[in-house]
Every structure is written in C-alpha cells, then in structure tokens.
Amino acid sequence: ITATAYMDAYDGEKKIRYRWTPMKRISPYLQQAVVIAEDDQFWRHPGFDWEAIKAAAKRNWAGWPVR
C-alpha cells in the first residue's frame, strides 16, 4: 500500500492489516508501477519535482481547493 492509498483509506477507526514482503520477491515491474502511481515524473527529477511544487503552490495561493 502506498502512503497516498493509506491516507485515502484510513478513517481513524479501523486498523489496516498488512503483511511485509521482501523487495526481492516483488516484481520490478510492480515496484516501478507503485512509484509511478505516487509520482509519474520520479525518474525525470532529482528527488523533488520543483515544477509540480511550484504549480501546486500557485494554485493554493490562488485559492484553489487542495487535493
């Protein structure tokens, strides 16, 4: 489960059940899919997507709703 999926699913009442799986047992394609689900530009920036951060800040300052 990704951090975003966890935050979307968690309502503060239920405990989320999980079972850890070693990375070596997870397909590299699934590993990449999870990263892309969180940040589809991950391999194109140096750790922070400054353009996306700047665009989000502009939207927030303009009063747009936060996603």
Tab-separated table of N, CA and C in Angstrom:
chain	number	residue	atom	x	y	z
A	1	ILE	N	0.849	-1.170	0.000
A	1	ILE	CA	0.000	0.000	0.000
A	1	ILE	C	0.899	1.239	0.000
A	2	THR	N	0.559	2.183	-0.818
A	2	THR	CA	1.337	3.419	-0.869
A	2	THR	C	0.828	4.374	0.205
A	3	ALA	N	1.615	5.391	0.506
A	3	ALA	CA	1.217	6.372	1.510
A	3	ALA	C	-0.087	7.056	1.115
A	4	THR	N	-0.229	7.385	-0.144
A	4	THR	CA	-1.451	8.041	-0.607
A	4	THR	C	-2.651	7.118	-0.465
A	5	ALA	N	-2.516	5.871	-0.848
A	5	ALA	CA	-3.617	4.913	-0.712
A	5	ALA	C	-3.978	4.724	0.758
A	6	TYR	N	-2.986	4.690	1.604
A	6	TYR	CA	-3.229	4.546	3.042
A	6	TYR	C	-4.028	5.739	3.567
A	7	MET	N	-3.611	6.937	3.219
A	7	MET	CA	-4.306	8.133	3.696
A	7	MET	C	-5.732	8.186	3.160
A	8	ASP	N	-5.945	7.763	1.924
A	8	ASP	CA	-7.283	7.756	1.342
A	8	ASP	C	-8.184	6.729	2.033
A	9	ALA	N	-7.623	5.592	2.446
A	9	ALA	CA	-8.413	4.511	3.020
A	9	ALA	C	-8.611	4.641	4.528
A	10	TYR	N	-7.707	5.279	5.205
A	10	TYR	CA	-7.733	5.315	6.666
A	10	TYR	C	-8.762	6.307	7.181
A	11	ASP	N	-9.652	5.834	8.030
A	11	ASP	CA	-10.667	6.719	8.602
A	11	ASP	C	-10.471	6.937	10.095
A	12	GLY	N	-9.387	6.403	10.654
A	12	GLY	CA	-9.099	6.586	12.066
A	12	GLY	C	-9.742	5.541	12.956
A	13	GLU	N	-10.612	4.730	12.405
A	13	GLU	CA	-11.335	3.745	13.203
A	13	GLU	C	-10.752	2.335	13.038
A	14	LYS	N	-10.572	1.949	11.797
A	14	LYS	CA	-10.147	0.577	11.510
A	14	LYS	C	-8.627	0.465	11.471
A	15	LYS	N	-8.145	-0.698	11.799
A	15	LYS	CA	-6.720	-0.976	11.673
A	15	LYS	C	-6.490	-1.628	10.309
A	16	ILE	N	-5.543	-1.114	9.551
A	16	ILE	CA	-5.238	-1.692	8.246
A	16	ILE	C	-4.318	-2.887	8.453
A	17	ARG	N	-4.729	-4.004	7.896
A	17	ARG	CA	-3.920	-5.225	8.014
A	17	ARG	C	-2.965	-5.310	6.836
A	18	TYR	N	-1.759	-5.768	7.084
A	18	TYR	CA	-0.763	-5.894	6.022
A	18	TYR	C	0.200	-7.014	6.359
A	19	ARG	N	0.935	-7.434	5.362
A	19	ARG	CA	1.987	-8.429	5.539
A	19	ARG	C	3.177	-7.965	4.716
A	20	TRP	N	4.324	-7.778	5.354
A	20	TRP	CA	5.526	-7.339	4.651
A	20	TRP	C	6.003	-8.419	3.695
A	21	THR	N	6.446	-7.992	2.533
A	21	THR	CA	7.015	-8.886	1.528
A	21	THR	C	8.387	-8.336	1.159
A	22	PRO	N	9.417	-9.181	1.201
A	22	PRO	CA	10.757	-8.691	0.844
A	22	PRO	C	10.784	-8.151	-0.593
A	23	MET	N	11.517	-7.069	-0.800
A	23	MET	CA	11.606	-6.455	-2.133
A	23	MET	C	12.043	-7.449	-3.202
A	24	LYS	N	12.934	-8.354	-2.854
A	24	LYS	CA	13.431	-9.307	-3.865
A	24	LYS	C	12.322	-10.239	-4.361
A	25	ARG	N	11.202	-10.335	-3.627
A	25	ARG	CA	10.092	-11.180	-4.047
A	25	ARG	C	9.023	-10.406	-4.812
A	26	ILE	N	9.229	-9.107	-4.976
A	26	ILE	CA	8.257	-8.275	-5.691
A	26	ILE	C	8.798	-7.979	-7.084
A	27	SER	N	7.983	-8.195	-8.075
A	27	SER	CA	8.384	-7.954	-9.463
A	27	SER	C	8.900	-6.523	-9.631
A	28	PRO	N	9.995	-6.347	-10.375
A	28	PRO	CA	10.478	-4.988	-10.624
A	28	PRO	C	9.438	-4.137	-11.356
A	29	TYR	N	8.560	-4.782	-12.131
A	29	TYR	CA	7.504	-4.038	-12.817
A	29	TYR	C	6.498	-3.488	-11.804
A	30	LEU	N	6.164	-4.278	-10.801
A	30	LEU	CA	5.247	-3.810	-9.768
A	30	LEU	C	5.906	-2.704	-8.943
A	31	GLN	N	7.191	-2.846	-8.657
A	31	GLN	CA	7.901	-1.803	-7.916
A	31	GLN	C	7.829	-0.479	-8.675
A	32	GLN	N	8.067	-0.528	-9.965
A	32	GLN	CA	8.006	0.691	-10.777
A	32	GLN	C	6.582	1.235	-10.846
A	33	ALA	N	5.599	0.348	-10.938
A	33	ALA	CA	4.203	0.787	-11.011
A	33	ALA	C	3.791	1.536	-9.749
A	34	VAL	N	4.251	1.064	-8.600
A	34	VAL	CA	3.916	1.734	-7.342
A	34	VAL	C	4.554	3.115	-7.294
A	35	VAL	N	5.809	3.217	-7.715
A	35	VAL	CA	6.486	4.518	-7.732
A	35	VAL	C	5.752	5.463	-8.686
A	36	ILE	N	5.405	4.979	-9.858
A	36	ILE	CA	4.725	5.812	-10.848
A	36	ILE	C	3.345	6.242	-10.346
A	37	ALA	N	2.667	5.376	-9.592
A	37	ALA	CA	1.359	5.737	-9.047
A	37	ALA	C	1.480	6.929	-8.100
A	38	GLU	N	2.590	7.037	-7.408
A	38	GLU	CA	2.810	8.148	-6.481
A	38	GLU	C	3.373	9.380	-7.186
A	39	ASP	N	4.258	9.173	-8.149
A	39	ASP	CA	4.941	10.300	-8.809
A	39	ASP	C	5.369	9.860	-10.200
A	40	ASP	N	4.547	10.180	-11.204
A	40	ASP	CA	4.835	9.698	-12.560
A	40	ASP	C	6.041	10.381	-13.198
A	41	GLN	N	6.588	11.389	-12.548
A	41	GLN	CA	7.790	12.057	-13.060
A	41	GLN	C	9.040	11.681	-12.253
A	42	PHE	N	8.938	10.661	-11.403
A	42	PHE	CA	10.007	10.312	-10.461
A	42	PHE	C	11.387	10.202	-11.103
A	43	TRP	N	11.465	9.559	-12.253
A	43	TRP	CA	12.771	9.349	-12.884
A	43	TRP	C	13.223	10.556	-13.699
A	44	ARG	N	12.439	11.610	-13.716
A	44	ARG	CA	12.786	12.789	-14.513
A	44	ARG	C	13.188	13.991	-13.662
A	45	HIS	N	13.218	13.826	-12.342
A	45	HIS	CA	13.632	14.952	-11.496
A	45	HIS	C	14.584	14.454	-10.413
A	46	PRO	N	15.311	15.372	-9.755
A	46	PRO	CA	16.351	14.972	-8.806
A	46	PRO	C	15.851	14.732	-7.378
A	47	GLY	N	14.656	14.210	-7.213
A	47	GLY	CA	14.154	13.935	-5.873
A	47	GLY	C	12.944	14.769	-5.515
A	48	PHE	N	12.892	15.991	-5.993
A	48	PHE	CA	11.737	16.866	-5.809
A	48	PHE	C	11.331	17.383	-7.180
A	49	ASP	N	10.055	17.320	-7.473
A	49	ASP	CA	9.548	17.840	-8.734
A	49	ASP	C	9.211	19.315	-8.510
A	50	TRP	N	10.239	20.163	-8.667
A	50	TRP	CA	10.097	21.578	-8.351
A	50	TRP	C	9.019	22.257	-9.188
A	51	GLU	N	8.858	21.844	-10.429
A	51	GLU	CA	7.819	22.441	-11.273
A	51	GLU	C	6.428	22.103	-10.734
A	52	ALA	N	6.224	20.862	-10.301
A	52	ALA	CA	4.926	20.468	-9.746
A	52	ALA	C	4.679	21.177	-8.413
A	53	ILE	N	5.722	21.315	-7.603
A	53	ILE	CA	5.593	22.019	-6.321
A	53	ILE	C	5.237	23.478	-6.565
A	54	LYS	N	5.913	24.097	-7.531
A	54	LYS	CA	5.628	25.498	-7.851
A	54	LYS	C	4.193	25.658	-8.353
A	55	ALA	N	3.747	24.766	-9.220
A	55	ALA	CA	2.385	24.845	-9.754
A	55	ALA	C	1.352	24.648	-8.635
A	56	ALA	N	1.607	23.709	-7.721
A	56	ALA	CA	0.684	23.471	-6.609
A	56	ALA	C	0.635	24.691	-5.695
A	57	ALA	N	1.778	25.301	-5.423
A	57	ALA	CA	1.814	26.490	-4.572
A	57	ALA	C	1.018	27.626	-5.209
A	58	LYS	N	1.171	27.809	-6.504
A	58	LYS	CA	0.416	28.865	-7.197
A	58	LYS	C	-1.086	28.622	-7.091
A	59	ARG	N	-1.505	27.352	-7.285
A	59	ARG	CA	-2.931	27.022	-7.168
A	59	ARG	C	-3.433	27.277	-5.747
A	60	ASN	N	-2.633	26.880	-4.759
A	60	ASN	CA	-3.041	27.077	-3.367
A	60	ASN	C	-3.156	28.561	-3.046
A	61	TRP	N	-2.180	29.360	-3.467
A	61	TRP	CA	-2.198	30.795	-3.200
A	61	TRP	C	-3.368	31.481	-3.910
A	62	ALA	N	-3.768	30.909	-5.045
A	62	ALA	CA	-4.880	31.481	-5.810
A	62	ALA	C	-6.239	31.086	-5.199
A	63	GLY	N	-6.214	30.212	-4.182
A	63	GLY	CA	-7.444	29.821	-3.519
A	63	GLY	C	-8.107	28.583	-4.060
A	64	TRP	N	-7.430	27.866	-4.964
A	64	TRP	CA	-8.000	26.620	-5.475
A	64	TRP	C	-8.048	25.610	-4.347
A	65	PRO	N	-8.994	24.679	-4.396
A	65	PRO	CA	-9.053	23.647	-3.335
A	65	PRO	C	-7.823	22.741	-3.383
A	66	VAL	N	-7.380	22.324	-2.220
A	66	VAL	CA	-6.225	21.419	-2.120
A	66	VAL	C	-6.713	20.000	-2.362
A	67	ARG	N	-5.965	19.238	-3.193
A	67	ARG	CA	-6.353	17.845	-3.470
A	67	ARG	C	-5.907	16.953	-2.351
